[in-house]
Structure formats: C-alpha cells, structure tokens
Amino acid sequence: MSSGFRDTRRGGNKPGGRGIRRLLVANRGEIAVRIIRTCREMGIETVAVYSTADRNSLPVRLADRAVCIGPPPPALSYLKSSNLVMAALSTGCDAVHPGVGFLSENAEFARLVRDQGLIFIGPSPEVMELLGDKIRARETAARFGLSVTPGSTGAAGSVEAAEEAVRALGYPVIIKAAAGGGGKGMRIVKKAENLAEYLALARAEAEANFASGTVFIEKYLENPRHVELQLLADGNGRVAILGERDCSVQKNHQKLIEESPSPGITESMRNSMADGAVKLFRELKYSGAGTIEFLAEGENCYFMEVNARLQVEHPVSELVTGVDIVQEQILCCAEGRMETSEGQVPRSGWAMECRINALVPGTVTRLEIPGGPGVRFDSFLYAGCTVPPHYDSMAAKLIVHGTDRQHALLRMTRALDELVIEGIKTNIPRQKRIIEHKIFRSGNFGNSFYETISGEIEHGLD
Ligand code: ADP
C-alpha cells in the first residue's frame, strides 16, 4: 500500500463513524480528478459520472467505474439529480461528493442524497439553505459578530425599498441576487436615474439564472480586496482555519489568480475575521469544508457570503498548510472527525494559483506539464483529449509554493514558461502578463485591478 494516509480505513469501525467504501463523484473535469486522487489514497473506490461529451475524459479513465448520466447539456446530465442518485445507488456507492459548481450548493440535491441513505460530502441541507440565501447568510453572520458589507436589511422588493436602502448607503451601490453565484445577476448603480431600470434587469437576470428574482442592495466598495477564509468543521463544533486566500484578481467578477496568504491583510484583520467565522461554523454545526468571503477595505473586513463547498482555489491553502482538504471533508462528513486540529492551522511559505482557461475549446494536440520543486498542476487535460464546449472554460490550475511571495512569483513565472498546451486557445499569455505586471508584483491591488490594466494585458492578443 503506497498511501501515506493514516487511519481512515479504521475510522469506519469507530463508534458513530461511517467509513466510506465507494464514492460517487457527481462532477466532471479537474475537480473530479482531484477528488478521485484523494479517494484512491484513502482506499475509497470511486465511480465517475459522465455525459456523452465526456466519455473519454480523464476522470472516467482514473475512476474505478464510470456511469453515463446523459447527453452533453448540463441540465440533462450533471445537473440532473435523479440521474446522479440513480448512478450512486446502482453502483453500490455509500457517499456522493458534489465537487464544485453544478449541484454542489443545491440543498435539494443534498436532501435527496441523504434521503436515499447516502452520505453527502458537504454540510446538511438545512445549513446549505440558510447559507445559500445571501440575505439570510448576512443576517446570520451579523448575529455572530461579523461585520457585513453595508447594505439593505432585507430584499429590495420594490423601487421604493431600493430607494430607501440607497438613501442610507449613498451611491454607488450594487444590486445582487439573493441566490446568486458565479458573478451573475449583479448590477452596479452609480446614479439615481438608473436605479429602477437596473433593479428590473437584475431581478430578471436573477429569475432566469437562479429561479428566484429576490435581490438586495449593498454599498459598492471601490477597489476592495477579495479575501476569504478556508475553514474545516467536523459537524460536532470543532472548527479549523486554514488561513486566508486573496482572490482580488478578477475579470467580470470571476477569479483569475489566487494566493495565500493575502499580501494586504494584517494580523488583527485576520483575527477579527477568524473569530466571527469560527463562532458561525461552530454554532451551525457546520460539516466539511467551507469558505467565508470578505471584502477588505482599509482595516475593515466585511462579510460577503459563505460558499458551503470545496472551492476551485483550495490548493493554495493546501500548499501553505499541508492539509488535504478533500480528505478532511470526507472524514468530517462521514465520520464526524478530522485530522486537523481546531483553531488556526500553522502555515508556511506562499502559494499562488493561475487558472488556465480554454478560450476556444477543441482537441489538445500537445501538452507539456511543468514540474520541479513547489509546482502542482491540477487538470483533466491529456494529449489527445477533447475540451468540450458545453461546460465551464477552466481546464487547469497551475499552483506554486515558495518560501515567500517573491519566491512564489519566480516559480510561477518559470512554471508558466514551461507549460505548453497546443490545439486549444488558452489564457496562458494573459496570465503571464498579469504575473509580470508591476502592480501585481507590488501586492498592492484590489478587485478592480484587472479592469484597469486589461487594455495592456489584452494588447496584441486576439
Ligand atoms: P458570486 O456569488 O456571484 O460570485 P459575490 O457576492 O461572491 O458573487 O461577488 C463576486 C465579486 O464581486 C466579489 O469577489 C467582488 O470582487 C465583487 N463584489 C461583490 N460585492 C461587492 C461590493 N459590495 N463592492 C465591491 N465589489 C463587490
């Protein structure tokens, strides 16, 4: 047995623990590969699911078994709860890992999984419902002493309610969908004359994307940092904090580069976020991995939302802490325990991640993966594989770990230079330019950084 994993297999015999034998990975792409890898080390068999577009994908090759769950459109496959649960039951799985995106924050799916006697690798459906609604999450966070982004107390159900909220906040404001995600359903309003129109647009977009037109209003902060805490909780009130990540490099509210620690956070800011975060997760009897997102402006860290699932950028926290977050999620949710100690987890060095997106899908004709000290490449790509057009454009994550930020920057530059992906068009040239940019190198930037330099970054690239 090659695994360095310690006692999970015995965990199944612990009182109250439910050791997992076989797990359904209810997702695709790089996150499915990521989950399969940890399961293999834990001695857990995996069942991959695939749409017909993903028949020859890497997760299908790596898993012990694979089940087709439908045609390419996500609504008919990866978002189809009944197909996923059927796949789990028919292959004798005892647990389901939802991954990232798709149904990972869908409380109804979590409930369906639980009702079938399967373990859901995530918090309970009740906790997901509470945190999945951004208005209720804000209220709950405020109750536990976290300072929330200034905003309307409830939904902005009418133009009058929106006007009243704006009177207290002042322009600019941002209208957000209560059920929002992926940067959708947000509208920045700078002038009173646009309020009614943008409110209607945001509500329509929210209704179309999230089947709920409920929106609320926040003060729009100019160029804050996006900082988030990675937490693990065992469902019995024990909570570990794996430091923060800075995800301020965003294009259209979507993250491009993440790092840990944040170059703009002081120890007192870190502690104030952590105090409220631990209280919140402890009180909710939260189970598994979760992220609390904040906007940092000056010395203030404002609660924004909770992502009650694994996150794309989790590897940077893994590299600075040495914790396998997927392993811990599984232990927390299946056995009510984790190997990580409660409280602040010691961290070392500096980690950074570049998301590698396929700007034009197609077939990969050549792939050269960087390696060497401190380099990790999480991806579903292999030479000859197809990147289908139906799904999220992220194809890989290049992650580096160095002794400090300067060292991590050198490693990222070196690793990006080594990375060759041919056959599909990717954002590698853009990522190289951001990494080399003097403002990024200075560490002194907020979430409108990319917008202000996008002209320089895009110049000469098609
Ligand atoms: P989603 O859940 O759709 O990803 P978020 O609420 O996480 O939406 O916001 C996405 C991004 O939008 C944040 O990371 C931040 O950069 C920006 N943003 C959100 N709210 C504000 C705000 N009040 N002021 C300034 N920027 C904001």
Short mmCIF file of C-alpha atoms and ligand atoms in Angstrom, two decimals:
data_model
loop_
_atom_site.label_atom_id
_atom_site.label_comp_id
_atom_site.label_asym_id
_atom_site.label_seq_id
_atom_site.Cartn_x
_atom_site.Cartn_y
_atom_site.Cartn_z
CA MET A 1 0.00 0.00 0.00
CA SER A 2 1.59 3.26 -1.09
CA SER A 3 -0.71 5.63 0.75
CA GLY A 4 0.64 7.87 3.45
CA PHE A 5 -2.89 8.14 4.77
CA ARG A 6 -3.16 7.11 8.35
CA ASP A 7 -6.29 5.70 9.88
CA THR A 8 -9.31 6.36 7.68
CA ARG A 9 -9.88 2.71 6.97
CA ARG A 10 -10.12 2.04 10.65
CA GLY A 11 -12.40 5.07 11.00
CA GLY A 12 -15.32 3.02 9.74
CA ASN A 13 -15.20 0.94 12.90
CA LYS A 14 -15.28 3.90 15.24
CA PRO A 15 -18.46 4.40 17.21
CA GLY A 16 -20.67 6.78 15.24
CA GLY A 17 -18.30 6.78 12.28
CA ARG A 18 -19.36 5.63 8.85
CA GLY A 19 -16.35 4.58 6.82
CA ILE A 20 -16.93 5.01 3.11
CA ARG A 21 -16.19 2.15 0.75
CA ARG A 22 -17.34 3.61 -2.55
CA LEU A 23 -18.00 7.21 -3.50
CA LEU A 24 -19.79 8.74 -6.48
CA VAL A 25 -18.04 11.81 -7.88
CA ALA A 26 -21.00 13.90 -9.06
CA ASN A 27 -18.96 16.24 -11.22
CA ARG A 28 -16.53 16.39 -14.13
CA GLY A 29 -13.22 17.88 -15.21
CA GLU A 30 -10.33 18.77 -12.97
CA ILE A 31 -12.30 18.73 -9.72
CA ALA A 32 -13.46 15.17 -10.42
CA VAL A 33 -9.82 14.17 -10.98
CA ARG A 34 -8.85 15.95 -7.75
CA ILE A 35 -11.44 14.04 -5.70
CA ILE A 36 -10.60 10.67 -7.27
CA ARG A 37 -6.93 11.15 -6.35
CA THR A 38 -7.62 11.62 -2.65
CA CYS A 39 -10.14 8.77 -2.58
CA ARG A 40 -7.53 6.48 -4.08
CA GLU A 41 -5.11 7.41 -1.30
CA MET A 42 -7.82 6.81 1.30
CA GLY A 43 -8.67 3.37 -0.08
CA ILE A 44 -12.12 4.53 -1.22
CA GLU A 45 -13.35 3.21 -4.58
CA THR A 46 -14.69 5.85 -6.96
CA VAL A 47 -17.47 5.94 -9.50
CA ALA A 48 -17.18 8.72 -12.08
CA VAL A 49 -20.19 10.07 -13.95
CA TYR A 50 -20.01 11.43 -17.49
CA SER A 51 -22.11 12.99 -20.17
CA THR A 52 -21.65 11.63 -23.67
CA ALA A 53 -19.32 14.59 -24.38
CA ASP A 54 -17.00 13.37 -21.59
CA ARG A 55 -16.92 9.68 -22.48
CA ASN A 56 -13.13 9.67 -22.90
CA SER A 57 -12.35 12.15 -20.15
CA LEU A 58 -9.59 11.76 -17.56
CA PRO A 59 -11.93 11.20 -14.57
CA VAL A 60 -13.56 8.34 -16.48
CA ARG A 61 -10.12 6.83 -17.05
CA LEU A 62 -8.98 7.27 -13.44
CA ALA A 63 -12.07 6.16 -11.53
CA ASP A 64 -12.72 2.52 -10.67
CA ARG A 65 -16.00 2.65 -12.56
CA ALA A 66 -17.89 5.17 -14.66
CA VAL A 67 -21.58 5.67 -15.42
CA CYS A 68 -23.09 7.68 -18.29
CA ILE A 69 -25.67 10.11 -16.93
CA GLY A 70 -26.96 11.72 -20.10
CA PRO A 71 -26.29 13.94 -23.10
CA PRO A 72 -23.93 16.97 -23.07
CA PRO A 73 -26.23 19.79 -21.85
CA PRO A 74 -25.68 20.12 -18.07
CA ALA A 75 -29.43 20.30 -17.43
CA LEU A 76 -29.72 16.77 -18.84
CA SER A 77 -26.66 15.30 -17.12
CA TYR A 78 -24.52 16.96 -14.41
CA LEU A 79 -27.48 18.96 -13.08
CA LYS A 80 -29.90 16.06 -13.18
CA SER A 81 -30.19 15.00 -9.52
CA SER A 82 -32.21 11.87 -10.18
CA ASN A 83 -29.66 10.53 -12.69
CA LEU A 84 -26.82 11.13 -10.25
CA VAL A 85 -28.56 9.46 -7.34
CA MET A 86 -29.56 6.52 -9.55
CA ALA A 87 -25.93 6.18 -10.62
CA ALA A 88 -24.84 6.12 -6.96
CA LEU A 89 -27.44 3.56 -5.91
CA SER A 90 -27.00 1.27 -8.87
CA THR A 91 -23.23 1.05 -8.34
CA GLY A 92 -23.42 0.42 -4.58
CA CYS A 93 -21.94 3.76 -3.50
CA ASP A 94 -22.35 4.90 0.08
CA ALA A 95 -21.41 8.55 -0.47
CA VAL A 96 -21.67 11.35 -3.03
CA HIS A 97 -19.14 14.17 -3.47
CA PRO A 98 -20.70 17.07 -5.40
CA GLY A 99 -17.40 18.82 -6.25
CA VAL A 100 -17.58 22.47 -7.28
CA GLY A 101 -20.33 24.23 -9.27
CA PHE A 102 -23.21 22.17 -10.71
CA LEU A 103 -25.20 20.82 -7.71
CA SER A 104 -22.54 21.45 -5.05
CA GLU A 105 -24.61 24.11 -3.26
CA ASN A 106 -28.02 22.73 -4.05
CA ALA A 107 -29.78 21.86 -0.80
CA GLU A 108 -32.46 19.83 -2.59
CA PHE A 109 -29.80 17.60 -4.09
CA ALA A 110 -28.13 17.17 -0.69
CA ARG A 111 -31.52 16.22 0.78
CA LEU A 112 -32.24 13.72 -1.99
CA VAL A 113 -28.83 12.12 -1.42
CA ARG A 114 -29.44 11.92 2.34
CA ASP A 115 -32.98 10.58 1.93
CA GLN A 116 -31.58 7.70 -0.09
CA GLY A 117 -29.35 6.76 2.83
CA LEU A 118 -26.19 8.09 1.18
CA ILE A 119 -23.59 10.37 2.78
CA PHE A 120 -23.40 13.81 1.20
CA ILE A 121 -19.89 15.27 1.34
CA GLY A 122 -20.94 18.73 2.42
CA PRO A 123 -22.96 20.43 5.13
CA SER A 124 -26.55 19.43 5.91
CA PRO A 125 -29.30 20.62 3.54
CA GLU A 126 -30.63 22.85 6.34
CA VAL A 127 -27.28 24.65 6.70
CA MET A 128 -26.97 24.91 2.91
CA GLU A 129 -30.41 26.50 2.68
CA LEU A 130 -29.54 29.05 5.34
CA LEU A 131 -26.17 30.00 3.83
CA GLY A 132 -27.24 29.70 0.18
CA ASP A 133 -29.57 32.67 0.58
CA LYS A 134 -27.23 35.67 0.75
CA ILE A 135 -29.76 37.80 2.65
CA ARG A 136 -30.22 35.17 5.36
CA ALA A 137 -26.48 34.48 5.43
CA ARG A 138 -25.80 38.19 6.04
CA GLU A 139 -28.31 38.27 8.89
CA THR A 140 -26.84 35.11 10.42
CA ALA A 141 -23.25 36.37 10.11
CA ALA A 142 -24.18 39.66 11.76
CA ARG A 143 -25.70 37.72 14.68
CA PHE A 144 -22.30 36.08 15.27
CA GLY A 145 -20.49 39.38 15.37
CA LEU A 146 -19.15 39.54 11.82
CA SER A 147 -19.43 42.97 10.24
CA VAL A 148 -21.33 42.61 6.99
CA THR A 149 -20.92 44.76 3.87
CA PRO A 150 -23.17 47.79 4.45
CA GLY A 151 -26.44 47.16 2.66
CA SER A 152 -30.21 46.74 2.72
CA THR A 153 -31.50 44.76 5.69
CA GLY A 154 -33.73 42.54 3.59
CA ALA A 155 -34.75 42.10 -0.03
CA ALA A 156 -35.16 45.10 -2.31
CA GLY A 157 -38.64 44.05 -3.40
CA SER A 158 -39.67 47.34 -4.99
CA VAL A 159 -38.18 50.55 -6.39
CA GLU A 160 -39.30 52.31 -3.18
CA ALA A 161 -37.48 49.76 -0.99
CA ALA A 162 -34.38 50.14 -3.16
CA GLU A 163 -34.54 53.93 -2.91
CA GLU A 164 -34.82 53.72 0.83
CA ALA A 165 -31.75 51.45 1.04
CA VAL A 166 -29.77 53.81 -1.19
CA ARG A 167 -30.71 56.81 0.96
CA ALA A 168 -28.81 55.23 3.85
CA LEU A 169 -25.89 54.00 1.74
CA GLY A 170 -25.29 56.63 -0.93
CA TYR A 171 -24.19 55.82 -4.48
CA PRO A 172 -22.59 53.74 -5.89
CA VAL A 173 -24.48 50.60 -4.88
CA ILE A 174 -24.52 47.04 -6.19
CA ILE A 175 -27.71 45.05 -6.70
CA LYS A 176 -27.18 41.34 -6.08
CA ALA A 177 -29.26 38.19 -6.40
CA ALA A 178 -30.00 36.55 -3.03
CA ALA A 179 -29.46 33.15 -4.66
CA GLY A 180 -26.59 34.40 -6.86
CA GLY A 181 -23.36 32.75 -7.84
CA GLY A 182 -20.66 32.94 -10.48
CA GLY A 183 -20.87 36.72 -10.65
CA LYS A 184 -24.30 36.57 -12.32
CA GLY A 185 -27.26 38.82 -11.51
CA MET A 186 -25.15 41.74 -10.22
CA ARG A 187 -25.60 45.35 -11.34
CA ILE A 188 -23.60 48.35 -10.21
CA VAL A 189 -25.68 51.53 -9.96
CA LYS A 190 -23.83 54.85 -9.91
CA LYS A 191 -26.70 57.29 -10.45
CA ALA A 192 -30.27 57.57 -9.16
CA GLU A 193 -31.67 57.74 -12.69
CA ASN A 194 -30.51 54.16 -13.37
CA LEU A 195 -31.84 52.57 -10.19
CA ALA A 196 -35.30 51.46 -11.36
CA GLU A 197 -34.03 50.16 -14.69
CA TYR A 198 -31.08 48.23 -13.22
CA LEU A 199 -33.28 46.82 -10.48
CA ALA A 200 -35.62 45.37 -13.10
CA LEU A 201 -32.68 43.99 -15.10
CA ALA A 202 -31.05 42.41 -12.04
CA ARG A 203 -34.35 40.82 -10.98
CA ALA A 204 -34.96 39.39 -14.44
CA GLU A 205 -31.41 38.03 -14.62
CA ALA A 206 -31.74 36.52 -11.13
CA GLU A 207 -35.05 34.92 -12.06
CA ALA A 208 -33.61 33.47 -15.26
CA ASN A 209 -30.42 32.12 -13.65
CA PHE A 210 -31.49 31.10 -10.18
CA ALA A 211 -35.29 30.66 -10.46
CA SER A 212 -35.66 33.42 -7.84
CA GLY A 213 -35.94 37.12 -8.58
CA THR A 214 -35.09 38.15 -5.00
CA VAL A 215 -32.36 40.79 -4.93
CA PHE A 216 -30.77 43.01 -2.28
CA ILE A 217 -28.55 46.05 -2.25
CA GLU A 218 -25.04 46.60 -0.94
CA LYS A 219 -22.80 49.61 -0.89
CA TYR A 220 -20.47 49.22 -3.86
CA LEU A 221 -16.96 49.43 -2.48
CA GLU A 222 -14.35 50.94 -4.79
CA ASN A 223 -11.47 48.54 -5.30
CA PRO A 224 -11.64 46.44 -2.09
CA ARG A 225 -9.60 43.25 -1.75
CA HIS A 226 -11.45 39.95 -2.04
CA VAL A 227 -10.20 37.91 0.92
CA GLU A 228 -11.64 34.58 2.00
CA LEU A 229 -11.07 32.21 4.91
CA GLN A 230 -10.79 28.46 4.34
CA LEU A 231 -12.45 26.53 7.14
CA LEU A 232 -12.93 22.89 8.04
CA ALA A 233 -15.56 21.80 10.54
CA ASP A 234 -16.30 18.31 11.83
CA GLY A 235 -20.04 18.76 12.43
CA ASN A 236 -19.53 18.48 16.17
CA GLY A 237 -18.48 22.06 16.78
CA ARG A 238 -14.76 21.73 16.09
CA VAL A 239 -13.52 24.28 13.54
CA ALA A 240 -10.09 24.68 11.93
CA ILE A 241 -8.95 27.77 10.00
CA LEU A 242 -6.53 27.19 7.14
CA GLY A 243 -5.63 30.84 6.69
CA GLU A 244 -6.94 33.21 4.06
CA ARG A 245 -6.75 33.45 0.29
CA ASP A 246 -6.61 36.64 -1.70
CA CYS A 247 -8.69 36.46 -4.88
CA SER A 248 -8.67 40.10 -5.92
CA VAL A 249 -7.52 39.43 -9.49
CA GLN A 250 -10.91 39.09 -11.16
CA LYS A 251 -12.30 39.60 -14.63
CA ASN A 252 -16.06 40.24 -14.72
CA HIS A 253 -16.26 39.24 -11.02
CA GLN A 254 -14.62 35.89 -11.79
CA LYS A 255 -11.35 34.91 -10.18
CA LEU A 256 -8.21 34.54 -12.29
CA ILE A 257 -5.33 34.31 -9.79
CA GLU A 258 -5.46 33.40 -6.09
CA GLU A 259 -2.80 33.42 -3.41
CA SER A 260 -2.28 32.61 0.24
CA PRO A 261 -1.54 34.48 2.42
CA SER A 262 -3.05 37.77 1.26
CA PRO A 263 -0.48 40.49 0.63
CA GLY A 264 -2.84 43.10 2.12
CA ILE A 265 -4.06 41.69 5.41
CA THR A 266 -2.77 42.47 8.89
CA GLU A 267 -2.76 40.03 11.79
CA SER A 268 -5.54 41.95 13.52
CA MET A 269 -7.75 41.80 10.38
CA ARG A 270 -7.04 38.07 10.12
CA ASN A 271 -8.02 37.52 13.73
CA SER A 272 -11.21 39.57 13.52
CA MET A 273 -12.38 37.54 10.50
CA ALA A 274 -11.43 34.28 12.20
CA ASP A 275 -13.25 34.98 15.46
CA GLY A 276 -16.65 35.50 13.87
CA ALA A 277 -16.07 32.74 11.34
CA VAL A 278 -15.39 30.13 14.00
CA LYS A 279 -18.44 31.16 16.03
CA LEU A 280 -20.64 30.96 12.94
CA PHE A 281 -19.46 27.49 11.87
CA ARG A 282 -19.46 26.13 15.42
CA GLU A 283 -22.97 27.33 16.11
CA LEU A 284 -24.33 25.99 12.81
CA LYS A 285 -22.68 22.58 13.46
CA TYR A 286 -21.23 23.05 10.02
CA SER A 287 -19.75 19.92 8.47
CA GLY A 288 -16.96 19.71 5.90
CA ALA A 289 -15.04 22.39 4.03
CA GLY A 290 -16.41 25.90 3.71
CA THR A 291 -15.22 29.32 2.71
CA ILE A 292 -16.26 32.68 4.08
CA GLU A 293 -15.73 35.51 1.63
CA PHE A 294 -14.96 39.04 2.78
CA LEU A 295 -14.33 42.40 1.15
CA ALA A 296 -11.41 44.17 2.80
CA GLU A 297 -11.22 47.94 2.66
CA GLY A 298 -8.70 49.76 4.83
CA GLU A 299 -8.70 47.94 8.15
CA ASN A 300 -12.28 46.68 7.70
CA CYS A 301 -13.20 43.16 6.62
CA TYR A 302 -16.82 42.93 5.59
CA PHE A 303 -18.59 39.57 5.41
CA MET A 304 -19.88 38.93 1.90
CA GLU A 305 -21.02 35.32 1.70
CA VAL A 306 -20.34 31.68 2.58
CA ASN A 307 -19.52 29.09 -0.05
CA ALA A 308 -20.68 25.88 1.57
CA ARG A 309 -18.49 23.57 -0.51
CA LEU A 310 -15.00 22.92 -1.79
CA GLN A 311 -13.61 25.81 -3.81
CA VAL A 312 -11.62 25.87 -7.03
CA GLU A 313 -8.75 27.69 -5.31
CA HIS A 314 -8.46 25.28 -2.35
CA PRO A 315 -4.97 24.04 -3.44
CA VAL A 316 -3.25 27.28 -2.37
CA SER A 317 -4.47 26.64 1.19
CA GLU A 318 -3.35 23.00 0.91
CA LEU A 319 0.16 24.06 -0.06
CA VAL A 320 0.64 26.51 2.82
CA THR A 321 -0.88 24.17 5.44
CA GLY A 322 -0.04 20.68 4.18
CA VAL A 323 -3.68 19.65 4.76
CA ASP A 324 -5.55 17.55 2.17
CA ILE A 325 -8.86 19.44 2.22
CA VAL A 326 -10.75 16.77 0.25
CA GLN A 327 -9.63 14.08 2.70
CA GLU A 328 -10.76 16.23 5.62
CA GLN A 329 -14.13 16.95 4.00
CA ILE A 330 -14.73 13.23 3.65
CA LEU A 331 -13.71 12.50 7.25
CA CYS A 332 -15.82 15.36 8.62
CA CYS A 333 -18.94 14.35 6.73
CA ALA A 334 -18.62 10.57 7.00
CA GLU A 335 -17.13 10.19 10.45
CA GLY A 336 -17.67 13.48 12.26
CA ARG A 337 -13.96 13.97 12.81
CA MET A 338 -10.94 15.49 11.12
CA GLU A 339 -7.21 15.02 11.44
CA THR A 340 -6.55 18.76 11.51
CA SER A 341 -6.51 20.35 14.96
CA GLU A 342 -9.04 23.02 15.88
CA GLY A 343 -8.15 26.70 15.65
CA GLN A 344 -5.55 28.36 13.45
CA VAL A 345 -3.58 25.81 11.43
CA PRO A 346 0.15 26.67 11.15
CA ARG A 347 1.09 27.88 7.69
CA SER A 348 4.37 28.17 5.88
CA GLY A 349 5.56 29.95 2.75
CA TRP A 350 3.50 31.50 -0.01
CA ALA A 351 1.25 29.78 -2.57
CA MET A 352 -0.22 31.13 -5.79
CA GLU A 353 -2.61 29.71 -8.38
CA CYS A 354 -3.26 30.68 -12.00
CA ARG A 355 -6.48 29.42 -13.53
CA ILE A 356 -5.85 28.16 -17.05
CA ASN A 357 -8.98 28.66 -19.13
CA ALA A 358 -9.76 27.27 -22.56
CA LEU A 359 -10.80 30.37 -24.51
CA VAL A 360 -11.64 28.23 -27.53
CA PRO A 361 -12.47 24.54 -26.92
CA GLY A 362 -11.17 21.73 -29.12
CA THR A 363 -8.69 18.86 -29.06
CA VAL A 364 -5.38 19.14 -27.23
CA THR A 365 -2.62 18.17 -29.64
CA ARG A 366 0.38 18.73 -27.35
CA LEU A 367 0.72 19.08 -23.59
CA GLU A 368 3.87 19.76 -21.60
CA ILE A 369 3.27 19.95 -17.86
CA PRO A 370 5.60 21.96 -15.63
CA GLY A 371 7.25 20.23 -12.70
CA GLY A 372 10.14 20.60 -10.31
CA PRO A 373 10.16 21.99 -6.78
CA GLY A 374 7.00 23.60 -5.49
CA VAL A 375 4.87 23.11 -8.63
CA ARG A 376 1.45 21.43 -8.82
CA PHE A 377 -0.76 21.03 -11.88
CA ASP A 378 -4.43 20.07 -11.34
CA SER A 379 -6.17 19.36 -14.62
CA PHE A 380 -8.24 16.99 -16.72
CA LEU A 381 -6.10 17.55 -19.79
CA TYR A 382 -4.03 14.92 -21.58
CA ALA A 383 -2.54 14.97 -25.06
CA GLY A 384 -5.34 13.96 -27.43
CA CYS A 385 -8.20 14.83 -25.07
CA THR A 386 -11.13 16.96 -26.13
CA VAL A 387 -12.25 20.06 -24.25
CA PRO A 388 -15.97 20.15 -24.97
CA PRO A 389 -17.77 23.46 -25.48
CA HIS A 390 -20.65 22.73 -23.10
CA TYR A 391 -19.04 23.45 -19.74
CA ASP A 392 -17.02 25.90 -17.68
CA SER A 393 -13.93 27.08 -19.54
CA MET A 394 -11.46 26.27 -16.76
CA ALA A 395 -9.19 23.46 -17.95
CA ALA A 396 -6.34 23.51 -15.45
CA LYS A 397 -4.90 25.13 -12.36
CA LEU A 398 -1.20 25.84 -12.09
CA ILE A 399 -0.23 26.18 -8.44
CA VAL A 400 3.16 27.01 -6.95
CA HIS A 401 4.57 27.18 -3.44
CA GLY A 402 7.60 29.23 -2.46
CA THR A 403 9.22 30.49 0.71
CA ASP A 404 7.77 33.98 0.30
CA ARG A 405 5.80 35.98 -2.28
CA GLN A 406 8.86 36.88 -4.31
CA HIS A 407 9.86 33.21 -4.49
CA ALA A 408 6.32 32.16 -5.46
CA LEU A 409 6.31 34.79 -8.24
CA LEU A 410 9.60 33.46 -9.62
CA ARG A 411 8.26 29.91 -9.53
CA MET A 412 5.00 30.90 -11.22
CA THR A 413 6.87 32.70 -13.99
CA ARG A 414 9.13 29.69 -14.51
CA ALA A 415 6.19 27.22 -14.41
CA LEU A 416 4.07 29.26 -16.84
CA ASP A 417 7.04 29.31 -19.22
CA GLU A 418 7.27 25.51 -19.05
CA LEU A 419 3.56 24.96 -19.62
CA VAL A 420 2.69 24.17 -23.24
CA ILE A 421 -0.87 23.47 -24.34
CA GLU A 422 -1.47 23.27 -28.08
CA GLY A 423 -4.65 22.62 -30.06
CA ILE A 424 -6.86 24.80 -27.87
CA LYS A 425 -6.56 28.51 -27.26
CA THR A 426 -5.85 29.32 -23.61
CA ASN A 427 -5.33 32.37 -21.39
CA ILE A 428 -1.68 31.43 -20.62
CA PRO A 429 -0.24 34.55 -22.41
CA ARG A 430 -2.60 36.79 -20.41
CA GLN A 431 -1.72 35.13 -17.11
CA LYS A 432 1.99 35.63 -17.85
CA ARG A 433 1.40 39.34 -18.40
CA ILE A 434 -0.53 39.71 -15.14
CA ILE A 435 2.17 37.89 -13.16
CA GLU A 436 4.79 40.20 -14.68
CA HIS A 437 2.78 43.38 -14.11
CA LYS A 438 4.38 45.80 -11.66
CA ILE A 439 1.16 46.42 -9.73
CA PHE A 440 0.58 42.70 -9.28
CA ARG A 441 4.21 42.31 -8.20
CA SER A 442 3.81 45.10 -5.66
CA GLY A 443 0.96 43.21 -3.99
CA ASN A 444 -0.93 46.47 -3.68
CA PHE A 445 -4.18 45.99 -5.62
CA GLY A 446 -7.92 45.45 -5.22
CA ASN A 447 -10.69 43.80 -7.19
CA SER A 448 -10.76 46.42 -9.98
CA PHE A 449 -7.06 45.86 -10.70
CA TYR A 450 -7.66 43.69 -13.77
CA GLU A 451 -10.19 46.09 -15.26
CA THR A 452 -7.69 48.94 -15.02
CA ILE A 453 -4.90 47.02 -16.77
CA SER A 454 -6.98 44.88 -19.15
CA GLY A 455 -6.02 47.11 -22.12
CA GLU A 456 -2.32 46.43 -21.51
CA ILE A 457 -2.92 42.73 -20.89
CA GLU A 458 -5.06 42.17 -23.96
CA HIS A 459 -2.93 44.34 -26.26
CA GLY A 460 -1.81 42.42 -29.34
CA LEU A 461 -3.51 39.20 -28.26
CA ASP A 462 -6.56 38.02 -30.18
P1 ADP B 1 -21.00 35.45 -6.70
O1 ADP B 1 -21.59 34.66 -5.58
O2 ADP B 1 -21.89 35.58 -7.88
O3 ADP B 1 -19.59 35.03 -7.05
P2 ADP B 1 -20.12 37.52 -4.92
O4 ADP B 1 -21.09 38.12 -3.97
O5 ADP B 1 -19.16 36.49 -4.39
O6 ADP B 1 -20.90 36.93 -6.16
O7 ADP B 1 -19.28 38.68 -5.61
C1 ADP B 1 -18.37 38.41 -6.67
C2 ADP B 1 -17.34 39.50 -6.73
O8 ADP B 1 -17.96 40.77 -6.99
C3 ADP B 1 -16.59 39.70 -5.43
O9 ADP B 1 -15.49 38.85 -5.32
C4 ADP B 1 -16.17 41.15 -5.52
O10 ADP B 1 -14.99 41.29 -6.27
C5 ADP B 1 -17.30 41.80 -6.28
N1 ADP B 1 -18.25 42.42 -5.31
C6 ADP B 1 -19.31 41.83 -4.70
N2 ADP B 1 -19.93 42.68 -3.86
C7 ADP B 1 -19.25 43.85 -3.92
C8 ADP B 1 -19.40 45.12 -3.27
N3 ADP B 1 -20.37 45.35 -2.41
N4 ADP B 1 -18.50 46.08 -3.58
C9 ADP B 1 -17.49 45.86 -4.47
N5 ADP B 1 -17.31 44.69 -5.11
C10 ADP B 1 -18.17 43.69 -4.85
#
